[in-house]
Amino acid sequence: MRQDKGRTILRARSSPILTMNRPHQPVRFDVIVIGAGAAGMMCAAEAGQRGRRVLIIDHATKLAEKIRISGGGRCNFTNLDVSVANYLSRNPQFCRSALARFTPGHFLERIQRHGIAWHERDHGQLFCDDSAQDIIDMLRAGCEDGHVEWAMPCEIRHITPGSDAAERFALDTSHGRFTCASLVVATGGLSIPKIGASPFGYKIAEQFGLPIVPPKPALVPLTLGPDELAIYKELAGMAFDAVAECGEGRFRENLLFTHRGLSGPVILQVSSYWQSRDYDAAPGATEGGSRIAVNLFPAEDVRAWLGERARGKTLLGNLLSDRLPKRFAHAWCDQRGWNKPINQFNGKELDAIAAALEGWTITPGGTLGYAKAEVTVGGVDTRALSSKTMEARSVPGLYFVGEVMDVTGHLGGYNFQWAWASGYAAGQAV
């Protein structure tokens, strides 16, 4: 244990946390939360502190692993600039209400109250100074304040409709049978299966007749096709500033070459908008998959820049090396047959070079999948949920929070802010 400003924070770095004794008779709760991650613990703490009897169930042996590994171990827990524009969803206005009612400022108040030191990085991203474990400890302390009970690790075998409004749901588990009036699904998406991600939340939604927006990996590195990979794979580890666009997504950050394709923050961002040809009913998708346009000169007028140097005898690849990594500049020019002295290009050719530099078009071969994805696009269709409470419109007492829903944030703390906001909204309603 440690003391922070008069309160005790319980440490649970590696060992399983509290588990219930196996009951002989069904145990009734007001609220059962499935999933002890960011959104689940937030919801459970809010409900418990409102006087509800709450149980958290999770199949994992370690608490909140996705928080623990996030942000390089320091957890990018929110962003100073959060709006609806930072989220993707088939129902784009759904997140507005919850985000307005629980803001980054509200979460910062809790961080400061618990004595957690933090710092700001580029683009308004906020991180813990010490460890992501501080966030886990804070959430668990909130649950303890609400007298939340735990069943962990625990396998859920069946969920069935209950007998009345006080027992709407019955859960048969490896810890016995539990009933509840409100069931909150906080199981996350499919990203990072090695720490326990599964489609369990989607199956619960389908069991109760709720639609699912087909999921896909997001905030994920992209692969290149064989022809482009043969040209660029030797550049693995090289990075530079660029603007990338795909569909409605447009970002400016670093682009990184890998031995399988492209990564870096700008690629992770646009990957959420990129659609492979086999993704179901995706707006903007084409037969070969949607394309990504990369501006290699994001900070200046490239045509004017070329024009100022058009009388020189420098090879185009060497000239571009003033703004781009040399090996990339030469590979890019060689691919197009353009690596000759700049004074040998006429005006129309310089126009074409400028257009290509401002709009290098890439058609990715695919992604590195859920194993390397930070989040999941898609999930429980929010058109079937209340934007105020997160409750299913057609199933009283059934709630969904966090990544399991079709709400996906940009890179930079937005997904955690959605976890806090949606968990808070449901925790105030159950």
PDB file of N, CA, C and O in Angstrom, residues 287-323:
ATOM      1  N   GLU A 287     -12.794  -1.455 -54.987  1.00  0.00           N
ATOM      2  CA  GLU A 287     -12.568  -2.876 -55.238  1.00  0.00           C
ATOM      3  C   GLU A 287     -11.212  -3.339 -54.728  1.00  0.00           C
ATOM      4  O   GLU A 287     -11.051  -4.430 -54.228  1.00  0.00           O
ATOM      5  N   GLY A 288     -10.201  -2.485 -54.849  1.00  0.00           N
ATOM      6  CA  GLY A 288      -8.870  -2.875 -54.396  1.00  0.00           C
ATOM      7  C   GLY A 288      -8.545  -2.397 -53.000  1.00  0.00           C
ATOM      8  O   GLY A 288      -7.409  -2.487 -52.571  1.00  0.00           O
ATOM      9  N   GLY A 289      -9.505  -1.884 -52.302  1.00  0.00           N
ATOM     10  CA  GLY A 289      -9.240  -1.283 -51.007  1.00  0.00           C
ATOM     11  C   GLY A 289      -9.033   0.213 -51.171  1.00  0.00           C
ATOM     12  O   GLY A 289      -8.606   0.694 -52.219  1.00  0.00           O
ATOM     13  N   SER A 290      -9.352   0.993 -50.154  1.00  0.00           N
ATOM     14  CA  SER A 290      -9.214   2.442 -50.281  1.00  0.00           C
ATOM     15  C   SER A 290      -7.748   2.838 -50.280  1.00  0.00           C
ATOM     16  O   SER A 290      -6.881   2.117 -49.790  1.00  0.00           O
ATOM     17  N   ARG A 291      -7.480   3.983 -50.869  1.00  0.00           N
ATOM     18  CA  ARG A 291      -6.110   4.457 -50.992  1.00  0.00           C
ATOM     19  C   ARG A 291      -5.778   5.499 -49.926  1.00  0.00           C
ATOM     20  O   ARG A 291      -6.668   6.129 -49.367  1.00  0.00           O
ATOM     21  N   ILE A 292      -4.492   5.656 -49.692  1.00  0.00           N
ATOM     22  CA  ILE A 292      -3.996   6.677 -48.776  1.00  0.00           C
ATOM     23  C   ILE A 292      -3.143   7.648 -49.578  1.00  0.00           C
ATOM     24  O   ILE A 292      -2.297   7.231 -50.387  1.00  0.00           O
ATOM     25  N   ALA A 293      -3.383   8.934 -49.408  1.00  0.00           N
ATOM     26  CA  ALA A 293      -2.585   9.965 -50.069  1.00  0.00           C
ATOM     27  C   ALA A 293      -1.656  10.589 -49.037  1.00  0.00           C
ATOM     28  O   ALA A 293      -2.097  11.005 -47.963  1.00  0.00           O
ATOM     29  N   VAL A 294      -0.362  10.657 -49.366  1.00  0.00           N
ATOM     30  CA  VAL A 294       0.647  11.193 -48.457  1.00  0.00           C
ATOM     31  C   VAL A 294       1.278  12.431 -49.075  1.00  0.00           C
ATOM     32  O   VAL A 294       1.779  12.388 -50.206  1.00  0.00           O
ATOM     33  N   ASN A 295       1.241  13.540 -48.347  1.00  0.00           N
ATOM     34  CA  ASN A 295       1.915  14.769 -48.760  1.00  0.00           C
ATOM     35  C   ASN A 295       3.307  14.754 -48.147  1.00  0.00           C
ATOM     36  O   ASN A 295       3.464  14.848 -46.922  1.00  0.00           O
ATOM     37  N   LEU A 296       4.327  14.618 -49.003  1.00  0.00           N
ATOM     38  CA  LEU A 296       5.701  14.538 -48.537  1.00  0.00           C
ATOM     39  C   LEU A 296       6.300  15.909 -48.240  1.00  0.00           C
ATOM     40  O   LEU A 296       7.386  15.996 -47.667  1.00  0.00           O
ATOM     41  N   PHE A 297       5.607  16.973 -48.648  1.00  0.00           N
ATOM     42  CA  PHE A 297       6.052  18.342 -48.386  1.00  0.00           C
ATOM     43  C   PHE A 297       4.937  19.086 -47.653  1.00  0.00           C
ATOM     44  O   PHE A 297       4.312  19.993 -48.198  1.00  0.00           O
ATOM     45  N   PRO A 298       4.656  18.740 -46.406  1.00  0.00           N
ATOM     46  CA  PRO A 298       3.484  19.306 -45.733  1.00  0.00           C
ATOM     47  C   PRO A 298       3.626  20.761 -45.331  1.00  0.00           C
ATOM     48  O   PRO A 298       2.633  21.424 -45.040  1.00  0.00           O
ATOM     49  N   ALA A 299       4.857  21.282 -45.343  1.00  0.00           N
ATOM     50  CA  ALA A 299       5.069  22.605 -44.756  1.00  0.00           C
ATOM     51  C   ALA A 299       5.260  23.715 -45.786  1.00  0.00           C
ATOM     52  O   ALA A 299       5.418  24.873 -45.403  1.00  0.00           O
ATOM     53  N   GLU A 300       5.280  23.400 -47.090  1.00  0.00           N
ATOM     54  CA  GLU A 300       5.536  24.460 -48.054  1.00  0.00           C
ATOM     55  C   GLU A 300       4.950  24.134 -49.421  1.00  0.00           C
ATOM     56  O   GLU A 300       4.500  23.017 -49.674  1.00  0.00           O
ATOM     57  N   ASP A 301       4.959  25.122 -50.299  1.00  0.00           N
ATOM     58  CA  ASP A 301       4.483  24.984 -51.676  1.00  0.00           C
ATOM     59  C   ASP A 301       5.574  24.299 -52.481  1.00  0.00           C
ATOM     60  O   ASP A 301       6.580  24.923 -52.857  1.00  0.00           O
ATOM     61  N   VAL A 302       5.396  23.019 -52.766  1.00  0.00           N
ATOM     62  CA  VAL A 302       6.464  22.254 -53.392  1.00  0.00           C
ATOM     63  C   VAL A 302       6.719  22.709 -54.824  1.00  0.00           C
ATOM     64  O   VAL A 302       7.861  22.709 -55.295  1.00  0.00           O
ATOM     65  N   ARG A 303       5.659  23.117 -55.528  1.00  0.00           N
ATOM     66  CA  ARG A 303       5.876  23.570 -56.918  1.00  0.00           C
ATOM     67  C   ARG A 303       6.733  24.831 -56.941  1.00  0.00           C
ATOM     68  O   ARG A 303       7.639  24.967 -57.783  1.00  0.00           O
ATOM     69  N   ALA A 304       6.469  25.750 -56.042  1.00  0.00           N
ATOM     70  CA  ALA A 304       7.290  26.956 -55.977  1.00  0.00           C
ATOM     71  C   ALA A 304       8.713  26.611 -55.579  1.00  0.00           C
ATOM     72  O   ALA A 304       9.693  27.182 -56.115  1.00  0.00           O
ATOM     73  N   TRP A 305       8.865  25.681 -54.672  1.00  0.00           N
ATOM     74  CA  TRP A 305      10.197  25.252 -54.209  1.00  0.00           C
ATOM     75  C   TRP A 305      10.996  24.651 -55.365  1.00  0.00           C
ATOM     76  O   TRP A 305      12.177  24.956 -55.534  1.00  0.00           O
ATOM     77  N   LEU A 306      10.355  23.819 -56.170  1.00  0.00           N
ATOM     78  CA  LEU A 306      11.027  23.235 -57.334  1.00  0.00           C
ATOM     79  C   LEU A 306      11.363  24.307 -58.363  1.00  0.00           C
ATOM     80  O   LEU A 306      12.451  24.290 -58.968  1.00  0.00           O
ATOM     81  N   GLY A 307      10.427  25.233 -58.564  1.00  0.00           N
ATOM     82  CA  GLY A 307      10.661  26.282 -59.548  1.00  0.00           C
ATOM     83  C   GLY A 307      11.864  27.134 -59.222  1.00  0.00           C
ATOM     84  O   GLY A 307      12.612  27.559 -60.120  1.00  0.00           O
ATOM     85  N   GLU A 308      12.082  27.398 -57.960  1.00  0.00           N
ATOM     86  CA  GLU A 308      13.231  28.202 -57.541  1.00  0.00           C
ATOM     87  C   GLU A 308      14.550  27.497 -57.823  1.00  0.00           C
ATOM     88  O   GLU A 308      15.606  28.152 -57.895  1.00  0.00           O
ATOM     89  N   ARG A 309      14.527  26.205 -58.015  1.00  0.00           N
ATOM     90  CA  ARG A 309      15.748  25.417 -58.208  1.00  0.00           C
ATOM     91  C   ARG A 309      15.822  24.798 -59.599  1.00  0.00           C
ATOM     92  O   ARG A 309      16.718  23.978 -59.886  1.00  0.00           O
ATOM     93  N   ALA A 310      14.902  25.178 -60.478  1.00  0.00           N
ATOM     94  CA  ALA A 310      14.747  24.502 -61.765  1.00  0.00           C
ATOM     95  C   ALA A 310      15.929  24.686 -62.706  1.00  0.00           C
ATOM     96  O   ALA A 310      16.088  23.913 -63.655  1.00  0.00           O
ATOM     97  N   ARG A 311      16.775  25.687 -62.485  1.00  0.00           N
ATOM     98  CA  ARG A 311      17.914  25.915 -63.372  1.00  0.00           C
ATOM     99  C   ARG A 311      19.153  25.138 -62.941  1.00  0.00           C
ATOM    100  O   ARG A 311      20.170  25.120 -63.646  1.00  0.00           O
ATOM    101  N   GLY A 312      19.084  24.475 -61.803  1.00  0.00           N
ATOM    102  CA  GLY A 312      20.255  23.774 -61.289  1.00  0.00           C
ATOM    103  C   GLY A 312      20.516  22.453 -61.984  1.00  0.00           C
ATOM    104  O   GLY A 312      19.688  21.935 -62.735  1.00  0.00           O
ATOM    105  N   LYS A 313      21.681  21.900 -61.716  1.00  0.00           N
ATOM    106  CA  LYS A 313      22.072  20.617 -62.325  1.00  0.00           C
ATOM    107  C   LYS A 313      22.019  19.465 -61.318  1.00  0.00           C
ATOM    108  O   LYS A 313      22.445  18.355 -61.623  1.00  0.00           O
ATOM    109  N   THR A 314      21.494  19.718 -60.128  1.00  0.00           N
ATOM    110  CA  THR A 314      21.445  18.700 -59.078  1.00  0.00           C
ATOM    111  C   THR A 314      20.436  17.619 -59.439  1.00  0.00           C
ATOM    112  O   THR A 314      19.346  17.904 -59.954  1.00  0.00           O
ATOM    113  N   LEU A 315      20.789  16.364 -59.187  1.00  0.00           N
ATOM    114  CA  LEU A 315      19.834  15.263 -59.371  1.00  0.00           C
ATOM    115  C   LEU A 315      18.607  15.520 -58.501  1.00  0.00           C
ATOM    116  O   LEU A 315      18.724  15.994 -57.364  1.00  0.00           O
ATOM    117  N   LEU A 316      17.436  15.174 -59.044  1.00  0.00           N
ATOM    118  CA  LEU A 316      16.207  15.395 -58.281  1.00  0.00           C
ATOM    119  C   LEU A 316      16.267  14.693 -56.926  1.00  0.00           C
ATOM    120  O   LEU A 316      15.842  15.257 -55.912  1.00  0.00           O
ATOM    121  N   GLY A 317      16.793  13.470 -56.885  1.00  0.00           N
ATOM    122  CA  GLY A 317      16.883  12.748 -55.618  1.00  0.00           C
ATOM    123  C   GLY A 317      17.723  13.476 -54.595  1.00  0.00           C
ATOM    124  O   GLY A 317      17.383  13.540 -53.407  1.00  0.00           O
ATOM    125  N   ASN A 318      18.857  14.063 -55.056  1.00  0.00           N
ATOM    126  CA  ASN A 318      19.703  14.816 -54.144  1.00  0.00           C
ATOM    127  C   ASN A 318      19.021  16.107 -53.698  1.00  0.00           C
ATOM    128  O   ASN A 318      19.144  16.534 -52.545  1.00  0.00           O
ATOM    129  N   LEU A 319      18.299  16.719 -54.627  1.00  0.00           N
ATOM    130  CA  LEU A 319      17.585  17.939 -54.282  1.00  0.00           C
ATOM    131  C   LEU A 319      16.527  17.672 -53.213  1.00  0.00           C
ATOM    132  O   LEU A 319      16.411  18.399 -52.228  1.00  0.00           O
ATOM    133  N   LEU A 320      15.752  16.613 -53.400  1.00  0.00           N
ATOM    134  CA  LEU A 320      14.701  16.272 -52.429  1.00  0.00           C
ATOM    135  C   LEU A 320      15.278  15.861 -51.083  1.00  0.00           C
ATOM    136  O   LEU A 320      14.590  15.929 -50.061  1.00  0.00           O
ATOM    137  N   SER A 321      16.547  15.461 -51.080  1.00  0.00           N
ATOM    138  CA  SER A 321      17.193  15.077 -49.816  1.00  0.00           C
ATOM    139  C   SER A 321      17.334  16.254 -48.859  1.00  0.00           C
ATOM    140  O   SER A 321      17.613  16.060 -47.677  1.00  0.00           O
ATOM    141  N   ASP A 322      17.136  17.484 -49.376  1.00  0.00           N
ATOM    142  CA  ASP A 322      17.126  18.644 -48.473  1.00  0.00           C
ATOM    143  C   ASP A 322      15.894  18.627 -47.579  1.00  0.00           C
ATOM    144  O   ASP A 322      15.888  19.276 -46.525  1.00  0.00           O
ATOM    145  N   ARG A 323      14.850  17.918 -47.989  1.00  0.00           N
ATOM    146  CA  ARG A 323      13.601  17.904 -47.237  1.00  0.00           C
ATOM    147  C   ARG A 323      13.199  16.503 -46.767  1.00  0.00           C
ATOM    148  O   ARG A 323      12.398  16.366 -45.852  1.00  0.00           O
TER     149      ARG A 323
END
